Short mmCIF file of C-alpha atoms in Angstrom, two decimals:
data_model
loop_
_atom_site.label_atom_id
_atom_site.label_comp_id
_atom_site.label_asym_id
_atom_site.label_seq_id
_atom_site.Cartn_x
_atom_site.Cartn_y
_atom_site.Cartn_z
CA GLU A 1304 26.43 -5.56 -29.53
CA PRO A 1305 25.35 -2.36 -30.55
CA GLU A 1306 27.62 0.48 -30.16
CA VAL A 1307 27.92 4.35 -30.91
CA THR A 1308 30.23 5.19 -33.59
CA GLN A 1309 31.96 8.47 -34.05
CA THR A 1310 33.77 9.91 -36.97
CA PRO A 1311 36.43 11.21 -37.69
CA SER A 1312 38.64 9.59 -35.01
CA HIS A 1313 41.09 12.80 -35.21
CA GLN A 1314 40.64 15.85 -36.83
CA VAL A 1315 43.16 18.96 -37.20
CA THR A 1316 41.85 22.18 -38.11
CA GLN A 1317 43.11 25.89 -38.29
CA MET A 1318 41.56 28.21 -35.76
CA GLY A 1319 38.33 29.83 -37.18
CA GLN A 1320 37.38 27.08 -39.39
CA GLU A 1321 34.33 25.14 -39.16
CA VAL A 1322 34.16 21.54 -37.84
CA ILE A 1323 31.42 19.14 -37.99
CA LEU A 1324 31.95 15.90 -35.54
CA ARG A 1325 29.73 12.90 -36.69
CA CYS A 1326 27.84 10.35 -34.52
CA VAL A 1327 25.88 7.38 -35.20
CA PRO A 1328 24.02 6.54 -31.86
CA ILE A 1329 22.47 3.10 -31.05
CA SER A 1330 19.43 2.64 -33.12
CA ASN A 1331 16.60 2.37 -30.59
CA HIS A 1332 17.92 5.08 -28.23
CA LEU A 1333 16.07 8.19 -27.99
CA TYR A 1334 18.43 10.34 -26.13
CA PHE A 1335 21.67 11.71 -27.42
CA TYR A 1336 24.33 13.75 -25.95
CA TRP A 1337 27.73 15.23 -26.67
CA TYR A 1338 30.58 15.56 -23.69
CA ARG A 1339 34.07 16.86 -24.24
CA GLN A 1340 37.29 15.90 -22.41
CA ILE A 1341 39.99 18.47 -22.69
CA LEU A 1342 43.39 16.69 -22.19
CA GLY A 1343 44.14 15.71 -18.40
CA GLN A 1344 40.90 17.40 -17.39
CA LYS A 1345 37.35 16.01 -16.47
CA VAL A 1346 34.50 14.99 -19.12
CA GLU A 1347 32.27 17.80 -19.46
CA PHE A 1348 28.64 17.76 -20.50
CA LEU A 1349 27.74 19.93 -23.49
CA VAL A 1350 24.42 19.34 -24.80
CA SER A 1351 21.60 16.76 -24.50
CA PHE A 1352 19.01 16.26 -27.52
CA TYR A 1353 15.66 14.47 -27.69
CA ASN A 1354 12.69 14.46 -29.78
CA ASN A 1355 14.67 16.71 -32.64
CA GLU A 1356 15.31 19.49 -30.19
CA ILE A 1357 18.16 20.46 -27.32
CA SER A 1358 16.82 19.31 -24.03
CA GLU A 1359 19.64 20.82 -21.95
CA LYS A 1360 23.00 22.59 -22.45
CA SER A 1361 25.70 23.65 -20.37
CA GLU A 1362 27.60 27.18 -20.24
CA ILE A 1363 30.26 25.56 -22.70
CA PHE A 1364 27.65 25.20 -25.54
CA ASP A 1365 27.63 28.56 -26.60
CA ASP A 1366 26.56 30.27 -30.03
CA GLN A 1367 29.53 28.63 -31.57
CA PHE A 1368 28.12 25.25 -31.16
CA SER A 1369 25.07 23.40 -32.72
CA VAL A 1370 23.73 19.98 -32.88
CA GLU A 1371 21.70 18.41 -35.44
CA ARG A 1372 19.93 15.02 -36.13
CA PRO A 1373 19.71 15.60 -40.05
CA ASP A 1374 18.63 12.32 -41.04
CA GLY A 1375 17.10 10.15 -38.37
CA SER A 1376 20.43 8.10 -37.87
CA ASN A 1377 23.45 10.74 -37.74
CA PHE A 1378 23.85 13.20 -34.73
CA THR A 1379 26.08 15.78 -35.66
CA LEU A 1380 28.07 18.50 -33.56
CA LYS A 1381 29.10 21.66 -35.36
CA ILE A 1382 31.66 24.10 -34.16
CA ARG A 1383 31.29 27.22 -36.41
CA SER A 1384 34.45 28.99 -35.66
CA THR A 1385 36.95 26.83 -33.97
CA LYS A 1386 39.26 28.46 -31.17
CA LEU A 1387 42.31 26.99 -29.67
CA GLU A 1388 40.68 26.15 -26.55
CA ASP A 1389 38.00 24.04 -28.39
CA SER A 1390 40.82 21.38 -28.67
CA ALA A 1391 39.48 18.36 -26.87
CA MET A 1392 38.11 14.96 -27.21
CA TYR A 1393 34.46 15.03 -27.95
CA PHE A 1394 32.42 12.09 -26.91
CA CYS A 1395 28.87 11.26 -28.14
CA ALA A 1396 26.64 9.25 -26.46
CA SER A 1397 23.20 7.74 -26.53
CA SER A 1398 20.77 6.27 -24.09
CA ARG A 1399 17.31 4.49 -24.21
CA THR A 1400 15.72 6.12 -21.57
CA ILE A 1401 15.89 9.52 -19.35
CA ASN A 1402 17.75 9.92 -16.25
CA THR A 1403 18.85 6.48 -15.89
CA GLY A 1404 22.28 7.24 -16.45
CA GLU A 1405 23.09 4.22 -18.50
CA LEU A 1406 24.88 6.26 -21.27
CA PHE A 1407 26.44 4.50 -24.12
CA PHE A 1408 29.76 6.46 -25.40
CA GLY A 1409 31.37 6.38 -28.62
CA GLU A 1410 35.21 6.11 -28.89
CA GLY A 1411 35.49 9.83 -29.07
CA SER A 1412 36.92 12.31 -31.91
CA ARG A 1413 39.98 14.22 -31.04
CA LEU A 1414 39.80 17.71 -32.35
CA THR A 1415 43.14 19.65 -32.67
CA VAL A 1416 42.75 23.45 -33.38
CA LEU A 1417 46.07 25.04 -34.51
CA ALA B 1407 24.58 23.04 -8.89
CA GLN B 1408 25.58 19.34 -8.83
CA SER B 1409 29.27 18.28 -8.69
CA VAL B 1410 31.48 15.20 -7.86
CA ALA B 1411 34.67 14.84 -5.99
CA GLN B 1412 37.37 12.10 -6.62
CA PRO B 1413 40.08 12.86 -4.14
CA GLU B 1414 42.52 10.50 -5.29
CA ASP B 1415 44.52 10.99 -8.73
CA GLN B 1416 45.91 7.44 -8.64
CA VAL B 1417 45.22 4.37 -6.76
CA ASN B 1418 47.85 1.62 -6.65
CA VAL B 1419 46.83 -1.81 -5.47
CA ALA B 1420 48.49 -5.18 -5.78
CA GLU B 1421 46.66 -7.72 -7.84
CA GLY B 1422 44.40 -10.04 -5.54
CA ASN B 1423 43.97 -7.39 -2.93
CA PRO B 1424 40.65 -5.35 -2.48
CA LEU B 1425 40.50 -1.96 -4.19
CA THR B 1426 38.43 1.19 -3.30
CA VAL B 1427 38.16 4.31 -5.64
CA LYS B 1428 36.59 7.15 -3.58
CA CYS B 1429 33.83 9.47 -4.64
CA THR B 1430 31.62 12.01 -2.87
CA TYR B 1431 29.08 14.07 -4.50
CA SER B 1432 26.73 17.14 -3.94
CA VAL B 1433 23.57 17.50 -5.37
CA SER B 1434 20.18 19.09 -4.54
CA GLY B 1435 17.45 16.27 -4.26
CA ASN B 1436 17.94 12.43 -4.76
CA PRO B 1437 21.19 11.70 -6.40
CA TYR B 1438 21.55 8.98 -9.27
CA LEU B 1439 25.00 7.96 -9.11
CA PHE B 1440 27.22 6.14 -11.41
CA TRP B 1441 30.40 4.71 -12.23
CA TYR B 1442 32.25 4.58 -15.53
CA VAL B 1443 35.55 3.20 -16.80
CA GLN B 1444 37.68 4.44 -19.65
CA TYR B 1445 40.52 2.24 -21.16
CA PRO B 1446 43.29 3.85 -23.26
CA ASN B 1447 42.04 5.19 -26.42
CA ARG B 1448 38.52 4.17 -25.85
CA GLY B 1449 35.07 5.87 -24.81
CA LEU B 1450 33.35 5.60 -21.34
CA GLN B 1451 31.93 2.37 -20.51
CA PHE B 1452 29.06 2.06 -17.81
CA LEU B 1453 29.87 -0.12 -14.77
CA LEU B 1454 27.21 0.46 -12.55
CA LYS B 1455 24.60 2.91 -10.92
CA TYR B 1456 22.52 3.84 -8.05
CA ILE B 1457 19.25 4.94 -8.62
CA THR B 1458 17.21 3.62 -5.55
CA GLY B 1459 16.87 0.60 -3.24
CA ASP B 1460 19.80 -1.21 -1.67
CA ASN B 1461 22.67 0.83 -1.00
CA LEU B 1462 25.05 -1.81 -2.16
CA VAL B 1463 24.78 -2.08 -5.99
CA LYS B 1464 26.64 -4.62 -8.13
CA GLY B 1465 27.82 -3.96 -11.57
CA SER B 1466 30.26 -5.28 -14.36
CA TYR B 1467 33.36 -7.08 -13.93
CA GLY B 1468 32.93 -7.68 -10.19
CA PHE B 1469 32.64 -4.02 -9.22
CA GLU B 1470 30.48 -2.91 -6.67
CA ALA B 1471 29.65 0.80 -5.11
CA GLU B 1472 28.07 1.46 -1.76
CA PHE B 1473 25.66 4.38 -1.48
CA ASN B 1474 25.98 6.47 1.70
CA LYS B 1475 23.54 9.23 1.95
CA SER B 1476 24.82 10.71 5.43
CA GLN B 1477 28.41 11.01 4.26
CA THR B 1478 27.26 11.47 0.51
CA SER B 1479 29.59 8.99 -0.87
CA PHE B 1480 29.56 6.51 -3.33
CA HIS B 1481 32.85 4.33 -3.17
CA LEU B 1482 33.62 1.88 -5.97
CA LYS B 1483 34.83 -1.60 -4.52
CA LYS B 1484 36.13 -4.88 -5.64
CA PRO B 1485 37.15 -7.70 -3.44
CA SER B 1486 40.24 -8.97 -5.67
CA ALA B 1487 41.90 -6.66 -8.08
CA LEU B 1488 43.06 -7.96 -11.23
CA VAL B 1489 45.83 -6.31 -13.59
CA SER B 1490 43.10 -5.86 -16.45
CA ASP B 1491 41.31 -3.66 -14.02
CA SER B 1492 43.70 -1.02 -14.57
CA ALA B 1493 42.01 1.95 -16.17
CA LEU B 1494 40.82 5.71 -15.42
CA TYR B 1495 37.55 5.46 -13.27
CA PHE B 1496 35.03 8.18 -13.20
CA CYS B 1497 32.31 8.72 -11.04
CA ALA B 1498 29.33 10.76 -12.03
CA VAL B 1499 25.87 12.28 -10.69
CA SER B 1500 22.69 13.42 -11.99
CA ALA B 1501 19.75 14.66 -10.31
CA TYR B 1502 16.05 14.16 -11.85
CA SER B 1503 14.66 17.41 -12.59
CA GLY B 1504 11.29 16.22 -13.67
CA GLY B 1505 12.13 17.49 -17.30
CA GLY B 1506 14.57 17.01 -19.79
CA ALA B 1507 17.65 14.69 -20.41
CA ASP B 1508 19.95 16.30 -17.59
CA GLY B 1509 23.57 15.71 -18.22
CA LEU B 1510 25.66 13.64 -16.14
CA THR B 1511 28.33 15.70 -13.89
CA PHE B 1512 31.49 13.65 -13.95
CA GLY B 1513 34.35 13.50 -11.35
CA LYS B 1514 37.91 14.34 -12.69
CA GLY B 1515 38.56 10.55 -12.65
CA THR B 1516 40.72 8.24 -10.92
CA HIS B 1517 43.84 6.24 -12.62
CA LEU B 1518 43.59 2.69 -10.99
CA ILE B 1519 46.98 0.77 -11.40
CA ILE B 1520 46.85 -2.86 -10.21
CA GLN B 1521 50.41 -4.06 -9.97
CA PRO B 1522 51.32 -7.81 -10.57
#
C-alpha cells in the first residue's frame, strides 16, 4: 500500500539553526500539507500546497517557514531560524483530491530545539 | 473560523461494550467532517468522513459516525469495542471555500482505552 514517508524521524537542533524536514508524498497525489503537533496538544494546520504553490497557510506559518517541491517527488518544510517553541512533531500529508479530507499522513518528524 | 470540540480527554470502555467518542463542530457553511485515529508513534490514519448524504457513515475497523446538523455533532461509535481500538482519536472539520485546499481543523483528541 502506498504511503507517505518522512525523514528524519527525529532531529535535534540548536535554537537559531535552519532545519529542513523532508517528505515523499504518495505518487499520484496532487495536494500536499504540513501539520504540526506540539506535545500534548492538538494537531495544527500549517500549510497546503498545490500546483507548485502555497494554497493556504495558517497564522503559524510565518516568514520563518517555507515549503518547496524541488524535484517532483520530495516536499520539504524549512524552518530558517528555529525557536524553542518550534519543538513539535511535524506531519506531512497528501491527498488525491481537494477538500474530501482523506489525507494520508506520514509518521511524522519529531523536532527538538534546544 | 472553524473549530472542533472533543469534550472528553479520555474514554474508558470495557471490551465488547459499545463505545462513543464525542465531537461537536462550528463552521460557516456546509461542513466536511472526519475522524482520524493515531496509534503510538504513528501518523494519523483516516477512519471515515461525512461530506453529504446519509447522516450515518461507516468507516474502517467497524467504526461509524452520525452527523447531526441540529446539534452540530459528529460522534464516533462502534457497537462492540476491541482492545486493539485503544488509541487517540481526532475529529476534524473542513469547509469548502470554493478555492484552494483548505486545511483540516482538528480537535484536541480523545484517548480511547478499551479494558479487557
